[in-house]
Amino acid sequence: MVGDGRSKRPLRDFGLSVIKVTRKSFSNVGISLSTHSKLKPIIKVAKMIKRNIIYILTYFYHRITNA
């Protein structure tokens, strides 16, 4: 049956795994580069992005916000 949702599940699982891999790679590279800048506002924003990276990447996957 086409409308039962089984055809979309593998794509959703693949997308979520891509989000997890991207989150790990960003947190390893992006945060370490920005914390070496020694500018407190840059470090503050980098840490904020690190805390919320899963939500940012989920937005790009689903295009849905709470706003």
JSON list of C-alpha atoms in Angstrom, two decimals:
[
{"chain": "A", "resi": 1, "resn": "MET", "atom": "CA", "xyz": [0.00, 0.00, 0.00]},
{"chain": "A", "resi": 2, "resn": "VAL", "atom": "CA", "xyz": [1.37, 3.43, -0.89]},
{"chain": "A", "resi": 3, "resn": "GLY", "atom": "CA", "xyz": [-0.15, 5.55, 1.89]},
{"chain": "A", "resi": 4, "resn": "ASP", "atom": "CA", "xyz": [0.88, 3.45, 4.89]},
{"chain": "A", "resi": 5, "resn": "GLY", "atom": "CA", "xyz": [4.18, 5.30, 5.45]},
{"chain": "A", "resi": 6, "resn": "ARG", "atom": "CA", "xyz": [6.50, 2.33, 5.00]},
{"chain": "A", "resi": 7, "resn": "SER", "atom": "CA", "xyz": [8.13, 3.83, 1.92]},
{"chain": "A", "resi": 8, "resn": "LYS", "atom": "CA", "xyz": [9.13, 7.02, 3.80]},
{"chain": "A", "resi": 9, "resn": "ARG", "atom": "CA", "xyz": [10.61, 5.37, 6.88]},
{"chain": "A", "resi": 10, "resn": "PRO", "atom": "CA", "xyz": [13.98, 4.34, 5.33]},
{"chain": "A", "resi": 11, "resn": "LEU", "atom": "CA", "xyz": [14.46, 7.86, 3.98]},
{"chain": "A", "resi": 12, "resn": "ARG", "atom": "CA", "xyz": [13.65, 9.40, 7.35]},
{"chain": "A", "resi": 13, "resn": "ASP", "atom": "CA", "xyz": [16.05, 7.04, 9.13]},
{"chain": "A", "resi": 14, "resn": "PHE", "atom": "CA", "xyz": [18.76, 7.87, 6.60]},
{"chain": "A", "resi": 15, "resn": "GLY", "atom": "CA", "xyz": [18.18, 11.59, 7.09]},
{"chain": "A", "resi": 16, "resn": "LEU", "atom": "CA", "xyz": [18.41, 11.29, 10.84]},
{"chain": "A", "resi": 17, "resn": "SER", "atom": "CA", "xyz": [21.67, 9.36, 10.57]},
{"chain": "A", "resi": 18, "resn": "VAL", "atom": "CA", "xyz": [23.07, 12.11, 8.33]},
{"chain": "A", "resi": 19, "resn": "ILE", "atom": "CA", "xyz": [22.05, 14.68, 10.95]},
{"chain": "A", "resi": 20, "resn": "LYS", "atom": "CA", "xyz": [23.89, 12.74, 13.66]},
{"chain": "A", "resi": 21, "resn": "VAL", "atom": "CA", "xyz": [27.08, 12.43, 11.61]},
{"chain": "A", "resi": 22, "resn": "THR", "atom": "CA", "xyz": [26.98, 16.11, 10.65]},
{"chain": "A", "resi": 23, "resn": "ARG", "atom": "CA", "xyz": [26.43, 17.10, 14.26]},
{"chain": "A", "resi": 24, "resn": "LYS", "atom": "CA", "xyz": [29.47, 15.14, 15.41]},
{"chain": "A", "resi": 25, "resn": "SER", "atom": "CA", "xyz": [31.73, 16.48, 12.68]},
{"chain": "A", "resi": 26, "resn": "PHE", "atom": "CA", "xyz": [30.63, 20.09, 13.23]},
{"chain": "A", "resi": 27, "resn": "SER", "atom": "CA", "xyz": [31.08, 19.91, 16.97]},
{"chain": "A", "resi": 28, "resn": "ASN", "atom": "CA", "xyz": [34.60, 18.53, 16.57]},
{"chain": "A", "resi": 29, "resn": "VAL", "atom": "CA", "xyz": [35.83, 20.99, 13.95]},
{"chain": "A", "resi": 30, "resn": "GLY", "atom": "CA", "xyz": [33.73, 24.14, 14.22]},
{"chain": "A", "resi": 31, "resn": "ILE", "atom": "CA", "xyz": [33.87, 24.58, 17.96]},
{"chain": "A", "resi": 32, "resn": "SER", "atom": "CA", "xyz": [37.59, 23.94, 18.26]},
{"chain": "A", "resi": 33, "resn": "LEU", "atom": "CA", "xyz": [38.37, 26.48, 15.54]},
{"chain": "A", "resi": 34, "resn": "SER", "atom": "CA", "xyz": [36.18, 29.18, 17.04]},
{"chain": "A", "resi": 35, "resn": "THR", "atom": "CA", "xyz": [37.43, 28.73, 20.60]},
{"chain": "A", "resi": 36, "resn": "HIS", "atom": "CA", "xyz": [40.97, 29.40, 19.43]},
{"chain": "A", "resi": 37, "resn": "SER", "atom": "CA", "xyz": [39.96, 32.89, 18.32]},
{"chain": "A", "resi": 38, "resn": "LYS", "atom": "CA", "xyz": [40.15, 34.21, 21.92]},
{"chain": "A", "resi": 39, "resn": "LEU", "atom": "CA", "xyz": [37.25, 36.59, 21.22]},
{"chain": "A", "resi": 40, "resn": "LYS", "atom": "CA", "xyz": [34.64, 36.04, 23.90]},
{"chain": "A", "resi": 41, "resn": "PRO", "atom": "CA", "xyz": [31.60, 36.85, 21.69]},
{"chain": "A", "resi": 42, "resn": "ILE", "atom": "CA", "xyz": [32.75, 34.32, 19.07]},
{"chain": "A", "resi": 43, "resn": "ILE", "atom": "CA", "xyz": [33.31, 31.66, 21.72]},
{"chain": "A", "resi": 44, "resn": "LYS", "atom": "CA", "xyz": [29.89, 32.38, 23.23]},
{"chain": "A", "resi": 45, "resn": "VAL", "atom": "CA", "xyz": [28.12, 31.96, 19.86]},
{"chain": "A", "resi": 46, "resn": "ALA", "atom": "CA", "xyz": [30.11, 28.80, 19.07]},
{"chain": "A", "resi": 47, "resn": "LYS", "atom": "CA", "xyz": [29.07, 27.21, 22.36]},
{"chain": "A", "resi": 48, "resn": "MET", "atom": "CA", "xyz": [25.45, 28.22, 21.76]},
{"chain": "A", "resi": 49, "resn": "ILE", "atom": "CA", "xyz": [25.53, 26.59, 18.32]},
{"chain": "A", "resi": 50, "resn": "LYS", "atom": "CA", "xyz": [27.09, 23.46, 19.82]},
{"chain": "A", "resi": 51, "resn": "ARG", "atom": "CA", "xyz": [24.28, 23.22, 22.39]},
{"chain": "A", "resi": 52, "resn": "ASN", "atom": "CA", "xyz": [21.58, 23.62, 19.73]},
{"chain": "A", "resi": 53, "resn": "ILE", "atom": "CA", "xyz": [23.16, 21.95, 16.69]},
{"chain": "A", "resi": 54, "resn": "ILE", "atom": "CA", "xyz": [20.66, 19.07, 16.63]},
{"chain": "A", "resi": 55, "resn": "TYR", "atom": "CA", "xyz": [17.77, 21.54, 16.40]},
{"chain": "A", "resi": 56, "resn": "ILE", "atom": "CA", "xyz": [19.48, 23.55, 13.68]},
{"chain": "A", "resi": 57, "resn": "LEU", "atom": "CA", "xyz": [20.16, 20.47, 11.57]},
{"chain": "A", "resi": 58, "resn": "THR", "atom": "CA", "xyz": [16.64, 19.15, 12.18]},
{"chain": "A", "resi": 59, "resn": "TYR", "atom": "CA", "xyz": [15.26, 22.39, 10.76]},
{"chain": "A", "resi": 60, "resn": "PHE", "atom": "CA", "xyz": [17.20, 21.86, 7.54]},
{"chain": "A", "resi": 61, "resn": "TYR", "atom": "CA", "xyz": [15.87, 18.29, 7.34]},
{"chain": "A", "resi": 62, "resn": "HIS", "atom": "CA", "xyz": [12.19, 18.96, 8.11]},
{"chain": "A", "resi": 63, "resn": "ARG", "atom": "CA", "xyz": [11.82, 22.71, 7.37]},
{"chain": "A", "resi": 64, "resn": "ILE", "atom": "CA", "xyz": [9.49, 23.02, 10.36]},
{"chain": "A", "resi": 65, "resn": "THR", "atom": "CA", "xyz": [9.96, 25.48, 13.23]},
{"chain": "A", "resi": 66, "resn": "ASN", "atom": "CA", "xyz": [8.19, 26.22, 16.50]},
{"chain": "A", "resi": 67, "resn": "ALA", "atom": "CA", "xyz": [7.68, 29.83, 15.46]}
]
